[in-house]
Short mmCIF file of C-alpha atoms in Angstrom, two decimals:
data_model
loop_
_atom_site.label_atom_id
_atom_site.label_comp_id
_atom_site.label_asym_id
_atom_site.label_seq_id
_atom_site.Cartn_x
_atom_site.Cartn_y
_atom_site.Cartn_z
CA UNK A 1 0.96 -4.79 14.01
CA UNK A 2 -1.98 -2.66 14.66
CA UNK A 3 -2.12 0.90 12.12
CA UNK A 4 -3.95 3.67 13.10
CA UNK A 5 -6.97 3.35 14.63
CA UNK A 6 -9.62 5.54 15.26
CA UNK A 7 -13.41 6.11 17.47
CA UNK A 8 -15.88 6.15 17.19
CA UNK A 9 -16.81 5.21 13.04
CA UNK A 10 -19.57 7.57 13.09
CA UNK A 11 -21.17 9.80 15.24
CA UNK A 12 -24.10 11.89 15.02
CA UNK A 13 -24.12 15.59 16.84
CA UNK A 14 -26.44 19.11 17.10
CA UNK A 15 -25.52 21.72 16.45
CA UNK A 16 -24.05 24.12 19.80
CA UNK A 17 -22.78 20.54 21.05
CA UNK A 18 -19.68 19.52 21.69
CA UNK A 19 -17.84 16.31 20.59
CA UNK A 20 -14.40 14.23 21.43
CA UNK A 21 -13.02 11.87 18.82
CA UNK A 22 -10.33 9.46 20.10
CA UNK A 23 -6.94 8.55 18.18
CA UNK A 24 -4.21 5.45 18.82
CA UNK A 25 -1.23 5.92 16.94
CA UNK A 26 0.61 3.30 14.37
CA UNK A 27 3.11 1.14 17.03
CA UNK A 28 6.18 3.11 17.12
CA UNK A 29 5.24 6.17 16.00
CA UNK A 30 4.90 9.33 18.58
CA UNK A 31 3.94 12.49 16.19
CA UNK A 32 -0.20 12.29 15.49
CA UNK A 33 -1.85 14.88 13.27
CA UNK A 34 -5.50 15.27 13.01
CA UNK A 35 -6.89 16.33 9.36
CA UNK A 36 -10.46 17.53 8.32
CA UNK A 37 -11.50 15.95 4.65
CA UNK A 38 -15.47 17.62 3.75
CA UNK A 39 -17.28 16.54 1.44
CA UNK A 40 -15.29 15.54 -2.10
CA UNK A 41 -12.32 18.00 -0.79
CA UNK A 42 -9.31 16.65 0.31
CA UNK A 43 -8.05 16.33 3.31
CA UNK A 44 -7.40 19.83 5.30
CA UNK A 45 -4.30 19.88 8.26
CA UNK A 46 -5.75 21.24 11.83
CA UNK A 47 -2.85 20.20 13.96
CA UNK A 48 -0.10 18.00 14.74
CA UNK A 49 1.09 16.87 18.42
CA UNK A 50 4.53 15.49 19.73
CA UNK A 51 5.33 14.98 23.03
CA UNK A 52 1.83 15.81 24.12
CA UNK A 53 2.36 19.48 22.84
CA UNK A 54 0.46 21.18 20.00
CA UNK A 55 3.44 21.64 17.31
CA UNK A 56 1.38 22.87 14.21
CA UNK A 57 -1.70 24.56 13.37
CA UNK A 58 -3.56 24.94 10.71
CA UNK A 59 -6.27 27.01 9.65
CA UNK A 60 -9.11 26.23 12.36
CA UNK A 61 -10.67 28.10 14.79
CA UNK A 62 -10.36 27.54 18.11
CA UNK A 63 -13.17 25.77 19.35
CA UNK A 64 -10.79 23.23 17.44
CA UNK A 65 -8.52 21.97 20.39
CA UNK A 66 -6.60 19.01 21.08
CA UNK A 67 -4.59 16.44 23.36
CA UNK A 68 -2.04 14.09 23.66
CA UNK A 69 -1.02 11.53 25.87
CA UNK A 70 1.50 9.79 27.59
CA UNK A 71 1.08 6.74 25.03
CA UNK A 72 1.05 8.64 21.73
CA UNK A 73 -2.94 8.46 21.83
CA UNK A 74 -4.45 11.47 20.72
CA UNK A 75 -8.08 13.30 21.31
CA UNK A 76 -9.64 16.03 19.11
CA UNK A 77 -12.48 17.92 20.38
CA UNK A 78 -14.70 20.25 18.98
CA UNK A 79 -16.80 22.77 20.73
CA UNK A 80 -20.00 24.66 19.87
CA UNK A 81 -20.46 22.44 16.99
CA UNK A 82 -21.54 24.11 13.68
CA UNK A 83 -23.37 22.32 10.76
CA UNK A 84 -20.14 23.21 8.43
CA UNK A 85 -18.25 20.88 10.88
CA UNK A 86 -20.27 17.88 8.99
CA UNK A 87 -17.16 16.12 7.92
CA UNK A 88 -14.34 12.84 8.04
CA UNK A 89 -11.98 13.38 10.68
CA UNK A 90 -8.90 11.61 9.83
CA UNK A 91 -6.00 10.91 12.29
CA UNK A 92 -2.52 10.09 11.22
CA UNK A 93 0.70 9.20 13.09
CA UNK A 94 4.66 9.19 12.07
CA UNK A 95 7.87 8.80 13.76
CA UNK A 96 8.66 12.46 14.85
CA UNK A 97 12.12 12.76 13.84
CA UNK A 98 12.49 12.19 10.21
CA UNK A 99 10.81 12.45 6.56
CA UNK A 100 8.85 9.16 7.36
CA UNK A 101 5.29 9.07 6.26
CA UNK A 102 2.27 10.00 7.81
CA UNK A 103 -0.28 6.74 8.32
CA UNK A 104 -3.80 7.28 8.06
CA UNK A 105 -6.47 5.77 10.27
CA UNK A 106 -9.97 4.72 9.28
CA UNK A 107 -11.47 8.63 10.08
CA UNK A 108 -14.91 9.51 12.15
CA UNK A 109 -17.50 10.40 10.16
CA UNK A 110 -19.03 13.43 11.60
CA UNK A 111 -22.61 14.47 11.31
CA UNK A 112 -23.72 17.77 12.40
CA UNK A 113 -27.81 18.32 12.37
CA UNK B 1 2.69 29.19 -0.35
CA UNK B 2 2.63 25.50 -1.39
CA UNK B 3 0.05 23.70 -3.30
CA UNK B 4 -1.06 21.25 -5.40
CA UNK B 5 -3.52 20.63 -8.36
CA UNK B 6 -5.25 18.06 -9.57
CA UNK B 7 -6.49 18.78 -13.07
CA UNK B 8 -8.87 16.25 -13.54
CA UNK B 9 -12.01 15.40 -11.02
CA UNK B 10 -12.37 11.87 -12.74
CA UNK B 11 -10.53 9.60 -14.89
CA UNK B 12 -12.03 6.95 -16.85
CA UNK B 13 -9.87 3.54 -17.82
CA UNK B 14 -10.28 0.66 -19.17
CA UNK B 15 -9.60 -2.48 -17.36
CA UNK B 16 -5.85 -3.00 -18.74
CA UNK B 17 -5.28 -0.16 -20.01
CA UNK B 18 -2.18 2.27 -18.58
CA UNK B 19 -3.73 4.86 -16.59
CA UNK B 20 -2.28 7.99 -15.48
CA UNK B 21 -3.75 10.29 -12.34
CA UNK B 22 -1.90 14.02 -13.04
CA UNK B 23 -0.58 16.56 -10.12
CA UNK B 24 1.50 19.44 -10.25
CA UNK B 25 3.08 21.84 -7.51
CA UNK B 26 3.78 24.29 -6.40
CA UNK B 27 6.73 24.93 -3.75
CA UNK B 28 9.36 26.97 -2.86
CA UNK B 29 12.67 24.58 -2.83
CA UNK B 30 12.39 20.99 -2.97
CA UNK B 31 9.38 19.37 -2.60
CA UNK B 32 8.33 16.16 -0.71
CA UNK B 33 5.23 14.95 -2.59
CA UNK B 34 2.90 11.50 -1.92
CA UNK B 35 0.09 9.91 -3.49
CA UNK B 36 -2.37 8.14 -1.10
CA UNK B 37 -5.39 6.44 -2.48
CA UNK B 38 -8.68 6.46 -0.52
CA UNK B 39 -11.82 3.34 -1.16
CA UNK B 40 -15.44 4.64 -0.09
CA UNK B 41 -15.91 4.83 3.65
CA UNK B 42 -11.84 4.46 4.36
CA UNK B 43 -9.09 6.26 5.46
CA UNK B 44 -6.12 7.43 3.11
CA UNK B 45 -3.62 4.44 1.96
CA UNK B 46 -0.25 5.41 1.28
CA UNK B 47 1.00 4.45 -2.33
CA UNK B 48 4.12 6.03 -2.64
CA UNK B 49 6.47 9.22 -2.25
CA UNK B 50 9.38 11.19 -3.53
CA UNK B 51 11.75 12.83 -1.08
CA UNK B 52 15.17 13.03 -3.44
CA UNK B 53 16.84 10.71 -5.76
CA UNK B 54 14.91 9.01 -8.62
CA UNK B 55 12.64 10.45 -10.47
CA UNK B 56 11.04 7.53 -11.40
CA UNK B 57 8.91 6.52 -8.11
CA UNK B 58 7.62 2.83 -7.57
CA UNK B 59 4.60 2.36 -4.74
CA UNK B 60 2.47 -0.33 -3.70
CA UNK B 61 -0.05 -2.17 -5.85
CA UNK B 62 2.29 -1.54 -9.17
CA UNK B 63 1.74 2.00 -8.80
CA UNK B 64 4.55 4.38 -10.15
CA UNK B 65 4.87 8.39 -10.51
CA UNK B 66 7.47 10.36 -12.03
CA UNK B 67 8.58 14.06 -10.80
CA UNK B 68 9.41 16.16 -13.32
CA UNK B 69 10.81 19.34 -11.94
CA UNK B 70 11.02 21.14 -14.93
CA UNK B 71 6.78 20.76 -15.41
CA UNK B 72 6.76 21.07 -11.78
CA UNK B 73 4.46 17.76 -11.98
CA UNK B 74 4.47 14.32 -10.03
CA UNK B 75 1.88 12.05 -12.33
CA UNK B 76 0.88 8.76 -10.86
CA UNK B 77 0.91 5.82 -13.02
CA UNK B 78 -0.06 2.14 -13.91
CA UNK B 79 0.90 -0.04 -16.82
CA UNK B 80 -2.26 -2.07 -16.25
CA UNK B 81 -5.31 -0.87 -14.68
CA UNK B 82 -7.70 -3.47 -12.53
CA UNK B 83 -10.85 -2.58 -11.80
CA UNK B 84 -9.76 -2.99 -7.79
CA UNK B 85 -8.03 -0.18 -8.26
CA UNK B 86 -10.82 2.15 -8.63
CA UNK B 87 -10.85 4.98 -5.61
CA UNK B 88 -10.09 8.40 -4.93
CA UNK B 89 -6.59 9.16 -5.46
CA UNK B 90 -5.23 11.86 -3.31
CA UNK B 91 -1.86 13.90 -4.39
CA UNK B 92 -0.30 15.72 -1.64
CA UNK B 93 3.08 17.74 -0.76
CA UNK B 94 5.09 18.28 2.08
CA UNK B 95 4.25 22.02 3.69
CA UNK B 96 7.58 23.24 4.62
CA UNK B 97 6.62 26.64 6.04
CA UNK B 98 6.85 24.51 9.79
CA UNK B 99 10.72 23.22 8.53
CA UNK B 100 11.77 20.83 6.41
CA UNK B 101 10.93 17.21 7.63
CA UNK B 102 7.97 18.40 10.03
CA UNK B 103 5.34 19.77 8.18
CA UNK B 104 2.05 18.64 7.77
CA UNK B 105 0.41 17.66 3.90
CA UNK B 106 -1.01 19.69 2.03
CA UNK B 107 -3.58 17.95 -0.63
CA UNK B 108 -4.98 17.77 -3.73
CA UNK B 109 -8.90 17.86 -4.10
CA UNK B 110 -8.34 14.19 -5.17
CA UNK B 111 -9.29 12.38 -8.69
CA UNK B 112 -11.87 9.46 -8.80
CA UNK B 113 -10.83 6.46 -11.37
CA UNK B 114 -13.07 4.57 -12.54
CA UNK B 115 -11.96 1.05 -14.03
CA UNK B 116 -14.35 -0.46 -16.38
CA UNK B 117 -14.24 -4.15 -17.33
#
């Protein structure tokens, strides 16, 4: 049974550009979130999707957006890339209905020059 | 607004030793709190979690953690420490602003052990 998986590992950007990091959900599970985690902080929520609709947001501008599809698989892009962007983008999945917990993928490792 | 702390930015163990990684929180009603546990270059693992019931918690990997409501504190422990299990441990609660069962974490700034031989 596949977990979370997550691509690309690592990816290098400037800044002004614009990136897309791609998500596949834990089998079985249809809620993904997408978390930022900089530098020795912990991770920080920027939004959750179910049934391919934003549910939560957290504190993130919008040049933060998002996608789901029809499989649970999940994209996060980021536009007009600044250098404080430099992070670990993790994405985790969970059955939507219930306390279950959230399953964390490998994360992209953002670079932002 | 919910939160948690984690007091210490590094612990320091010796290989069999007990070891204990502290938290406390902060919520309004009950919390739903986790530990996760994160090796360089990785995601987050998931040790263990308390959602009602027991306070006494037990995780993967021998890990426990008790809640204590009246210190408002979730501590994760080991009897035994191995020096395998030294990594960023990551305390976390429930946000329930969004509802109950729905909300996203909320996390500590994370403690490193270190397990010394």
């Amino acid at each position: 049974d596949a977990g979370v998986t997550q691509s690309p590992t690592h990816l290098i950007k400037t800044r002004g550009q614009q990136v897309t990091l791609r998500c596949s959900p834990k089998s079985g599970h249809d809620t993904v979130s997408w978390y930022q985690q900089a530098l020795g902080q912990g991770p920080q929520f920027i939004f959750q999707y179910y049934e391919e609709e934003e549910r939560q947001r957290g504190n993130f501008p919008d040049r933060f957006s998002g996608h789901q599809f029809p499989n649970y698989s999940s994209e996060l892009n980021v536009n007009a890339l600044l250098l404080g962007d430099s992070a670990l983008y993790l994405c985790a999945s969970r059955s939507g209905g219930s306390t279950d917990t959230q399953y964390f993928g490998p994360g992209t490792r953002l670079t932002v020059l | 607004a919910q939160s948690v702390a984690q007091p210490e930015d590094q612990v320091n163990v010796a290989e069999g030793n007990p070891l204990t990684v502290k938290c406390t929180y902060s919520v309004s009603g009950n919390p739903y709190l986790f530990w996760y546990v994160q090796y360089p270059n990785r995601g987050l693992q998931f040790l263990l979690k308390y959602i009602t019931g027991d306070n006494l918690v037990k995780g993967s990997y021998g890990f426990e953690a008790e809640f204590n409501k009246s210190q408002t504190s979730f501590h994760l422990k080991k009897p035994s420490a191995l020096v395998s299990d030294s990594a960023l441990y990551f305390c976390a609660v429930r946000d329930i602003n969004y509802g109950g069962s729905q909300g996203n974490l909320i996390f500590g700034k994370g403690t490193k052990l270190s397990v010394k031989p």
